[in-house]
Structures are given as structure tokens and as C-alpha cells.
Amino acid sequence: MIKCHLSKLLGEKRLSIADVSRDTGINRGVITRLYHETAIRVDLEVVEKLCLYLECDLTDLFSLEVDS
């Protein structure tokens, strides 16, 4: 399962979904789905914009959790 850490990153930086949407141009619904981990798919352009905006690596934003 792929885990999205957007909510944690936004909390650490004290940013809201609206802030990110306004500053990046990413649709608010897309950010909301990532924030709540309900997104089924995400465009690589969105991932790139988020990583650049949050000044983080891909591995800071997403992780792979393997069930044992």
C-alpha cells in the first residue's frame, strides 16, 4: 500500500489545502484526496509540483508499506 504523508507535511509547515492550491495551481480536490489518502491515482506533474513547493523528496511525500 502506498501511503501519502501530505497531511503530516502540511501540518509541519502550517499550511492549509487552500494555501497549497492557490500557490501551486493544483486543483483543491486533488490536494484534498491526497491529504485524506483517498486518491486512487495522481498525475506525476502534481507530485513534482508538490515536492518542489514543499521542498521535499518523493520519499518524504510517499512511502510504500508492505503487509507481512
Coordinates of N, CA and C in Angstrom, one line a residue:
M1 N 0.8 -1.2 0.0 CA 0.0 0.0 0.0 C 0.9 1.2 0.0
I2 N 0.5 2.2 -0.8 CA 1.3 3.5 -0.9 C 0.6 4.4 0.1
K3 N 1.4 5.0 1.0 CA 1.0 6.0 2.0 C 1.4 7.4 1.6
C4 N 0.5 8.3 1.7 CA 0.8 9.7 1.4 C 0.9 10.5 2.7
H5 N 2.0 11.2 2.8 CA 2.3 12.0 4.0 C 2.0 13.5 3.9
L6 N 1.1 13.8 3.0 CA 0.8 15.2 2.7 C 0.2 15.9 4.0
S7 N -0.7 15.2 4.7 CA -1.3 15.9 5.9 C -0.2 16.2 6.9
K8 N 0.8 15.3 7.1 CA 1.9 15.5 8.0 C 2.7 16.7 7.6
L9 N 3.1 16.7 6.3 CA 4.0 17.7 5.8 C 3.3 19.1 5.9
L10 N 2.0 19.2 5.6 CA 1.3 20.5 5.7 C 1.2 20.9 7.1
G11 N 1.0 20.0 8.0 CA 0.9 20.3 9.5 C 2.2 20.9 10.0
E12 N 3.3 20.2 9.6 CA 4.6 20.7 10.0 C 5.0 22.1 9.5
K13 N 4.5 22.4 8.3 CA 4.8 23.7 7.7 C 3.6 24.7 7.9
R14 N 2.6 24.3 8.7 CA 1.5 25.1 9.0 C 0.8 25.7 7.7
L15 N 0.6 24.8 6.8 CA -0.1 25.2 5.5 C -1.4 24.6 5.4
S16 N -2.3 25.2 4.8 CA -3.7 24.6 4.5 C -3.8 24.1 3.1
I17 N -4.8 23.3 2.8 CA -5.0 22.8 1.5 C -5.2 24.0 0.6
A18 N -6.0 25.0 1.0 CA -6.2 26.2 0.2 C -4.9 27.0 -0.1
D19 N -4.0 27.0 0.8 CA -2.7 27.7 0.6 C -2.0 27.0 -0.6
V20 N -1.9 25.6 -0.5 CA -1.2 24.8 -1.5 C -1.8 25.0 -2.8
S21 N -3.2 24.9 -2.9 CA -3.9 25.0 -4.1 C -3.6 26.4 -4.8
R22 N -3.7 27.4 -4.0 CA -3.6 28.8 -4.5 C -2.1 29.0 -5.0
D23 N -1.1 28.5 -4.3 CA 0.3 28.8 -4.6 C 0.8 27.9 -5.7
T24 N 0.2 26.7 -5.9 CA 0.7 25.8 -6.9 C -0.2 25.7 -8.2
G25 N -1.4 26.1 -8.0 CA -2.3 25.9 -9.2 C -2.9 24.5 -9.3
I26 N -2.6 23.7 -8.3 CA -3.2 22.3 -8.3 C -4.6 22.4 -7.8
N27 N -5.5 21.7 -8.5 CA -6.9 21.6 -8.1 C -7.1 21.3 -6.6
R28 N -7.9 22.0 -5.9 CA -8.1 21.8 -4.5 C -8.6 20.3 -4.2
G29 N -9.5 19.8 -5.1 CA -10.0 18.4 -4.9 C -8.9 17.4 -4.9
V30 N -7.9 17.6 -5.8 CA -6.8 16.7 -5.9 C -6.0 16.7 -4.6
I31 N -5.7 17.9 -4.1 CA -4.9 18.0 -2.9 C -5.7 17.4 -1.7
T32 N -7.0 17.6 -1.7 CA -7.9 17.1 -0.6 C -7.8 15.6 -0.6
R33 N -7.9 15.0 -1.8 CA -7.9 13.5 -1.9 C -6.5 12.9 -1.5
L34 N -5.4 13.6 -1.8 CA -4.1 13.2 -1.3 C -4.0 13.4 0.2
Y35 N -4.5 14.5 0.7 CA -4.5 14.8 2.1 C -5.2 13.7 2.9
H36 N -6.3 13.3 2.5 CA -7.1 12.3 3.2 C -6.8 10.9 2.7
E37 N -5.9 10.7 1.9 CA -5.4 9.4 1.3 C -6.6 8.6 0.7
T38 N -7.4 9.3 -0.1 CA -8.5 8.7 -0.8 C -8.2 8.7 -2.3
A39 N -7.1 9.3 -2.7 CA -6.7 9.3 -4.2 C -6.4 7.9 -4.7
I40 N -6.9 7.6 -5.9 CA -6.7 6.4 -6.5 C -5.5 6.5 -7.4
R41 N -5.4 7.6 -8.1 CA -4.2 7.9 -9.0 C -3.9 9.3 -8.9
V42 N -2.6 9.6 -9.2 CA -2.2 11.0 -9.2 C -1.2 11.3 -10.3
D43 N -1.4 12.4 -10.9 CA -0.6 12.8 -12.1 C 0.9 13.1 -11.6
L44 N 1.9 12.7 -12.4 CA 3.2 13.0 -12.0 C 3.6 14.4 -11.9
E45 N 2.9 15.2 -12.7 CA 3.1 16.7 -12.7 C 2.7 17.2 -11.3
V46 N 1.6 16.7 -10.8 CA 1.1 17.1 -9.4 C 2.1 16.8 -8.4
V47 N 2.7 15.5 -8.5 CA 3.7 15.1 -7.5 C 4.9 16.0 -7.6
E48 N 5.3 16.3 -8.8 CA 6.5 17.2 -8.9 C 6.2 18.6 -8.3
K49 N 5.1 19.1 -8.6 CA 4.8 20.5 -8.1 C 4.7 20.4 -6.5
L50 N 4.2 19.4 -6.0 CA 4.1 19.3 -4.5 C 5.5 19.2 -3.9
C51 N 6.3 18.3 -4.5 CA 7.7 18.2 -4.0 C 8.5 19.5 -4.0
L52 N 8.3 20.2 -5.2 CA 9.1 21.5 -5.3 C 8.5 22.5 -4.3
Y53 N 7.2 22.6 -4.2 CA 6.6 23.6 -3.3 C 6.9 23.3 -1.9
L54 N 6.9 22.0 -1.4 CA 7.1 21.7 -0.1 C 8.6 21.5 0.2
E55 N 9.4 21.6 -0.8 CA 10.9 21.4 -0.7 C 11.2 20.0 0.0
C56 N 10.6 19.0 -0.6 CA 10.8 17.6 -0.1 C 11.1 16.7 -1.2
D57 N 11.5 15.5 -0.8 CA 11.8 14.4 -1.8 C 10.5 13.6 -2.0
L58 N 10.5 12.8 -3.0 CA 9.4 12.0 -3.3 C 9.1 11.0 -2.1
T59 N 10.2 10.5 -1.5 CA 10.1 9.6 -0.4 C 9.6 10.3 0.9
D60 N 9.7 11.6 1.0 CA 9.0 12.3 2.1 C 7.5 12.4 1.9
L61 N 7.1 12.5 0.7 CA 5.7 12.6 0.3 C 5.0 11.3 0.3
F62 N 5.6 10.3 -0.2 CA 5.0 8.9 -0.3 C 5.9 7.8 0.2
S63 N 5.3 6.8 0.8 CA 6.1 5.6 1.2 C 5.3 4.4 0.8
L64 N 6.0 3.3 0.7 CA 5.4 2.0 0.4 C 5.4 1.2 1.7
E65 N 4.2 0.8 2.1 CA 4.1 -0.1 3.3 C 3.7 -1.5 2.8
V66 N 4.5 -2.4 3.2 CA 4.3 -3.8 2.8 C 3.7 -4.6 3.9
D67 N 2.6 -5.3 3.7 CA 2.0 -6.1 4.7 C 2.8 -7.4 4.8
S68 N 3.1 -7.8 6.0 CA 3.9 -9.1 6.2 C 3.0 -10.2 6.4

